[in-house]
CSV table of C-alpha atoms in Angstrom, one decimal:
chain,number,residue,atom,x,y,z
A,1,MET,CA,-1.8,-4.6,-16.5
A,2,ASP,CA,-3.4,-8.0,-17.2
A,3,GLN,CA,-2.7,-10.2,-20.2
A,4,THR,CA,-5.0,-8.0,-22.3
A,5,GLY,CA,-3.1,-4.8,-21.5
A,6,THR,CA,-5.9,-3.5,-19.2
A,7,PRO,CA,-4.3,-1.2,-16.5
A,8,ILE,CA,-4.8,-1.9,-12.8
A,9,PHE,CA,-7.0,0.7,-11.1
A,10,LEU,CA,-6.8,-0.5,-7.5
A,11,THR,CA,-5.2,-3.1,-5.4
A,12,ALA,CA,-6.3,-3.8,-1.8
A,13,GLU,CA,-7.4,-6.5,0.6
A,14,TRP,CA,-11.0,-7.4,1.3
A,15,ARG,CA,-11.2,-9.1,4.6
A,16,HIS,CA,-13.7,-10.5,7.1
A,17,LEU,CA,-16.7,-10.4,4.8
A,18,ALA,CA,-20.2,-10.8,6.4
A,19,MET,CA,-22.6,-11.8,3.7
A,20,LEU,CA,-26.4,-11.8,4.2
A,21,ASN,CA,-28.4,-13.0,1.2
A,22,TYR,CA,-32.1,-12.4,0.5
A,23,GLU,CA,-34.3,-13.9,-2.2
A,24,ILE,CA,-36.0,-11.1,-4.2
A,25,ASP,CA,-38.6,-10.8,-6.9
A,26,PRO,CA,-36.8,-10.2,-10.2
A,27,ALA,CA,-39.2,-7.4,-11.0
A,28,VAL,CA,-37.8,-5.3,-8.2
A,29,LEU,CA,-34.3,-5.5,-9.7
A,30,ALA,CA,-35.3,-5.1,-13.4
A,31,PRO,CA,-35.0,-1.3,-13.4
A,32,PHE,CA,-31.4,-1.6,-12.0
A,33,VAL,CA,-30.0,-4.1,-14.5
A,34,PRO,CA,-27.3,-2.4,-16.7
A,35,ALA,CA,-27.7,-2.4,-20.4
A,36,GLY,CA,-26.0,-5.5,-22.0
A,37,THR,CA,-26.4,-7.7,-18.9
A,38,GLU,CA,-29.2,-9.9,-17.6
A,39,LEU,CA,-30.1,-11.1,-14.1
A,40,GLY,CA,-28.1,-14.0,-12.7
A,41,ALA,CA,-29.9,-16.7,-10.7
A,42,TRP,CA,-29.0,-19.7,-8.5
A,43,ASN,CA,-31.4,-22.6,-8.7
A,44,GLU,CA,-33.8,-20.3,-10.5
A,45,LYS,CA,-33.8,-17.9,-7.6
A,46,VAL,CA,-32.6,-14.3,-7.6
A,47,TYR,CA,-30.8,-12.8,-4.7
A,48,VAL,CA,-29.6,-9.4,-3.3
A,49,SER,CA,-26.8,-9.4,-0.6
A,50,LEU,CA,-25.8,-7.1,2.2
A,51,VAL,CA,-22.1,-7.4,2.4
A,52,GLY,CA,-19.9,-5.8,5.1
A,53,PHE,CA,-16.1,-6.0,5.0
A,54,MET,CA,-12.8,-4.4,5.8
A,55,PHE,CA,-11.1,-2.6,2.9
A,56,LEU,CA,-7.3,-2.7,3.7
A,57,ASN,CA,-4.1,-1.5,2.2
A,58,ALA,CA,-5.8,0.3,-0.6
A,59,ARG,CA,-3.6,1.6,-3.5
A,60,VAL,CA,-5.0,3.6,-6.4
A,61,ARG,CA,-2.9,3.1,-9.5
A,62,GLY,CA,-0.1,1.9,-7.3
A,63,CYS,CA,-0.1,4.8,-4.9
A,64,ARG,CA,-1.1,4.9,-1.2
A,65,VAL,CA,-3.7,7.6,-0.4
A,66,PRO,CA,-3.0,9.1,3.1
A,67,PHE,CA,-5.8,8.3,5.6
A,68,HIS,CA,-7.7,6.3,3.0
A,69,GLN,CA,-6.0,2.9,3.1
A,70,HIS,CA,-8.0,1.1,5.8
A,71,PHE,CA,-11.8,1.5,6.2
A,72,GLU,CA,-15.2,-0.3,6.4
A,73,GLU,CA,-17.5,-0.8,3.5
A,74,LEU,CA,-21.1,-2.1,3.4
A,75,ASN,CA,-22.9,-2.7,0.1
A,76,LEU,CA,-26.2,-3.9,-1.2
A,77,ARG,CA,-25.6,-5.8,-4.4
A,78,PHE,CA,-27.2,-8.2,-6.9
A,79,TYR,CA,-25.9,-10.6,-9.5
A,80,VAL,CA,-25.9,-10.5,-13.3
A,81,ARG,CA,-24.2,-12.1,-16.3
A,82,ARG,CA,-23.1,-11.0,-19.7
A,83,GLN,CA,-22.5,-13.0,-22.8
A,84,ALA,CA,-19.0,-12.0,-24.1
A,85,GLU,CA,-16.7,-13.4,-26.8
A,86,ASP,CA,-15.0,-15.6,-24.1
A,87,GLY,CA,-18.3,-16.9,-22.7
A,88,TRP,CA,-20.6,-15.9,-19.9
A,89,ARG,CA,-19.2,-13.3,-17.5
A,90,ARG,CA,-20.7,-13.4,-14.0
A,91,GLY,CA,-20.9,-10.0,-12.4
A,92,VAL,CA,-22.1,-7.8,-9.6
A,93,VAL,CA,-24.2,-4.6,-9.6
A,94,PHE,CA,-24.3,-2.4,-6.6
A,95,ILE,CA,-27.5,-0.7,-5.4
A,96,LYS,CA,-25.7,1.4,-2.9
A,97,GLU,CA,-22.2,1.3,-1.1
A,98,LEU,CA,-21.4,2.9,2.2
A,99,VAL,CA,-18.0,4.0,3.3
A,100,PRO,CA,-16.7,6.3,6.0
A,101,ARG,CA,-14.6,8.6,3.8
A,102,ALA,CA,-16.2,11.4,1.6
A,103,ALA,CA,-13.3,11.4,-0.8
A,104,ILE,CA,-13.7,7.6,-1.5
A,105,ALA,CA,-17.4,8.2,-2.3
A,106,PHE,CA,-16.6,11.1,-4.5
A,107,VAL,CA,-14.0,9.3,-6.6
A,108,ALA,CA,-16.2,6.2,-7.0
A,109,ARG,CA,-19.2,8.3,-8.1
A,110,LYS,CA,-17.0,10.4,-10.5
A,111,LEU,CA,-15.1,7.5,-12.2
A,112,TYR,CA,-17.6,4.7,-12.2
A,113,ASN,CA,-21.0,6.4,-11.4
A,114,GLU,CA,-21.3,4.0,-8.5
A,115,ASN,CA,-23.9,5.0,-5.8
A,116,TYR,CA,-21.5,5.6,-2.9
A,117,LEU,CA,-22.5,7.4,0.3
A,118,ALA,CA,-20.2,8.5,3.1
A,119,VAL,CA,-21.5,7.8,6.6
A,120,PRO,CA,-19.9,7.2,10.1
A,121,MET,CA,-18.9,3.6,10.3
A,122,SER,CA,-17.5,1.1,12.8
A,123,HIS,CA,-16.6,-2.6,13.0
A,124,ARG,CA,-16.0,-5.4,15.5
A,125,ILE,CA,-14.2,-8.6,14.4
A,126,GLU,CA,-13.9,-11.5,16.8
A,127,LYS,CA,-11.3,-14.2,16.0
A,128,GLU,CA,-9.9,-17.3,17.7
A,129,GLY,CA,-6.4,-17.7,16.3
A,130,ASP,CA,-6.8,-17.4,12.6
A,131,ALA,CA,-10.4,-18.4,12.7
A,132,LEU,CA,-13.2,-15.9,12.4
A,133,LYS,CA,-15.9,-16.1,15.1
A,134,SER,CA,-18.0,-13.1,14.2
A,135,ALA,CA,-18.0,-9.9,12.2
A,136,ARG,CA,-20.2,-6.9,12.9
A,137,TYR,CA,-20.3,-3.7,10.8
A,138,GLY,CA,-22.2,-0.6,12.0
A,139,TRP,CA,-23.0,2.8,10.5
A,140,ARG,CA,-25.0,5.9,11.4
A,141,PHE,CA,-27.7,7.1,9.0
A,142,ASN,CA,-30.4,9.8,9.7
A,143,ASN,CA,-29.4,9.8,13.3
A,144,GLN,CA,-30.0,6.1,13.7
A,145,GLU,CA,-27.6,3.3,14.4
A,146,ASN,CA,-27.6,0.4,12.0
A,147,HIS,CA,-25.6,-2.8,11.8
A,148,VAL,CA,-25.1,-6.2,10.2
A,149,GLN,CA,-23.6,-9.1,12.1
A,150,VAL,CA,-22.8,-12.7,11.3
A,151,VAL,CA,-21.7,-15.2,14.0
A,152,ALA,CA,-19.9,-18.2,12.6
A,153,GLN,CA,-20.2,-21.8,13.4
A,154,GLY,CA,-17.8,-24.7,12.7
A,155,LYS,CA,-14.5,-24.5,10.7
A,156,PRO,CA,-13.8,-22.6,7.5
A,157,GLU,CA,-14.5,-24.7,4.4
A,158,PRO,CA,-13.5,-24.4,0.8
A,159,LEU,CA,-16.2,-23.4,-1.6
A,160,ILE,CA,-18.2,-26.2,-3.0
A,161,THR,CA,-18.8,-26.1,-6.8
A,162,GLY,CA,-22.4,-25.3,-7.5
A,163,SER,CA,-23.2,-24.2,-4.0
A,164,LYS,CA,-25.0,-21.0,-3.1
A,165,GLN,CA,-21.8,-19.7,-1.4
A,166,GLU,CA,-19.9,-20.2,-4.6
A,167,PHE,CA,-22.6,-18.3,-6.5
A,168,ILE,CA,-22.5,-15.4,-4.1
A,169,THR,CA,-18.7,-15.1,-4.0
A,170,GLU,CA,-17.5,-16.2,-7.4
A,171,HIS,CA,-18.3,-13.1,-9.5
A,172,TYR,CA,-15.3,-11.5,-11.1
A,173,TRP,CA,-16.8,-8.6,-13.0
A,174,GLY,CA,-18.5,-5.4,-11.9
A,175,TYR,CA,-21.1,-3.5,-14.0
A,176,ALA,CA,-22.2,0.1,-13.4
A,177,ARG,CA,-24.9,1.9,-15.2
A,178,GLN,CA,-23.7,5.3,-16.5
A,179,ARG,CA,-25.5,8.6,-16.6
A,180,ASP,CA,-26.2,8.3,-20.3
A,181,GLY,CA,-27.7,4.9,-19.9
A,182,GLY,CA,-24.6,3.0,-21.0
A,183,THR,CA,-22.7,0.4,-19.0
A,184,MET,CA,-19.2,0.3,-17.5
A,185,GLU,CA,-17.6,-3.2,-17.1
A,186,TYR,CA,-14.5,-3.8,-14.9
A,187,ARG,CA,-12.8,-7.0,-13.8
A,188,VAL,CA,-12.0,-8.0,-10.3
A,189,GLU,CA,-9.3,-10.7,-9.5
A,190,HIS,CA,-8.9,-12.7,-6.3
A,191,PRO,CA,-8.5,-16.3,-5.3
A,192,ARG,CA,-11.4,-18.5,-4.1
A,193,TRP,CA,-12.3,-17.8,-0.5
A,194,ARG,CA,-13.0,-20.2,2.4
A,195,VAL,CA,-16.3,-19.6,4.2
A,196,TRP,CA,-17.9,-20.2,7.6
A,197,GLU,CA,-21.5,-21.1,7.9
A,198,SER,CA,-23.5,-18.7,10.1
A,199,HIS,CA,-24.8,-19.6,13.5
A,200,THR,CA,-26.8,-16.4,13.6
A,201,ALA,CA,-27.1,-13.4,11.2
A,202,GLU,CA,-29.0,-10.1,11.5
A,203,PHE,CA,-29.5,-6.7,9.9
A,204,GLN,CA,-31.0,-4.0,12.1
A,205,GLY,CA,-31.5,-0.5,10.7
A,206,ASP,CA,-33.3,1.9,8.4
A,207,ALA,CA,-33.5,-0.2,5.3
A,208,ILE,CA,-36.4,1.9,3.8
A,209,GLY,CA,-34.5,5.1,4.3
A,210,LEU,CA,-31.3,3.8,2.8
A,211,TYR,CA,-32.7,1.7,-0.1
A,212,GLY,CA,-36.4,2.6,-0.6
A,213,PRO,CA,-39.6,0.7,0.3
A,214,GLU,CA,-39.2,-2.3,-2.1
A,215,PHE,CA,-35.7,-3.2,-0.8
A,216,GLY,CA,-36.7,-2.3,2.7
A,217,LYS,CA,-39.5,-4.9,2.6
A,218,VAL,CA,-37.1,-7.5,1.5
A,219,LEU,CA,-34.5,-6.6,4.0
A,220,SER,CA,-37.0,-6.6,6.9
A,221,ARG,CA,-37.1,-10.4,6.6
A,222,PRO,CA,-34.5,-12.8,8.0
A,223,PRO,CA,-31.9,-13.6,5.3
A,224,ALA,CA,-32.3,-16.7,3.3
A,225,SER,CA,-28.7,-17.6,4.0
A,226,ALA,CA,-25.6,-16.0,5.6
A,227,PHE,CA,-22.0,-16.8,6.0
A,228,LEU,CA,-18.6,-15.3,6.6
A,229,ALA,CA,-15.8,-15.3,4.0
A,230,GLU,CA,-12.1,-14.9,4.9
A,231,GLY,CA,-11.3,-12.6,2.0
A,232,SER,CA,-7.9,-12.0,0.3
A,233,GLU,CA,-5.9,-9.6,-1.7
A,234,VAL,CA,-7.8,-8.2,-4.7
A,235,THR,CA,-7.0,-6.4,-7.9
A,236,VAL,CA,-9.6,-4.2,-9.7
A,237,PHE,CA,-8.8,-3.3,-13.3
A,238,ALA,CA,-9.7,-0.2,-15.1
A,239,GLY,CA,-13.3,-0.1,-16.5
A,240,THR,CA,-14.3,-0.1,-20.1
A,241,ARG,CA,-17.6,0.9,-21.8
A,242,ILE,CA,-19.6,-2.0,-23.2
A,243,SER,CA,-22.6,0.0,-24.3
């Protein structure tokens, strides 16, 4: 539990995050904004991100789940904020999340009404010592191979306050629209991550089939920015209804 008595739902590690960020018209996201939140922006611009990463050492309510501890995930997400008693809470909303295990997708849909889909997935991580060189996440959908890849340049750097990288990574709340139109809020805890700037970044695949024509149009362009983040241990707390 945290200091407020909220129980821990999940602990894990999120590692080797490949983050491709696309500027988007706020009108495209408006139908997906959960009740009680509003779109978040960086320098008056709104973004969606394709994020691939490794989900490692997962424990649900303290228990290891056999054959479901280590796996890839890829999500399409955007950024919101909510005015709470303790100030503005910066959060993430997921359009769709891909995982390779049907049981994981089922639990996420059942408990949080998150839009998870189980598909065959793969990854390739290249490192030099402890330094990330590249991360590639692949999946198969509608008999087509898809992937995201980021190749790093330079050394890992701490997040700079006010930077786009900080805006993308420093969201510690999740918001999920419920079937009745209400909203579930949950807190995510992790330290600040170091990041590598990208030398190259790409997404290749069936964006329209996965996300629909509006998002497909956005994702067909080169990303506005991309980087790798090292990741860390994370704690996800149980969700509560806010509306």
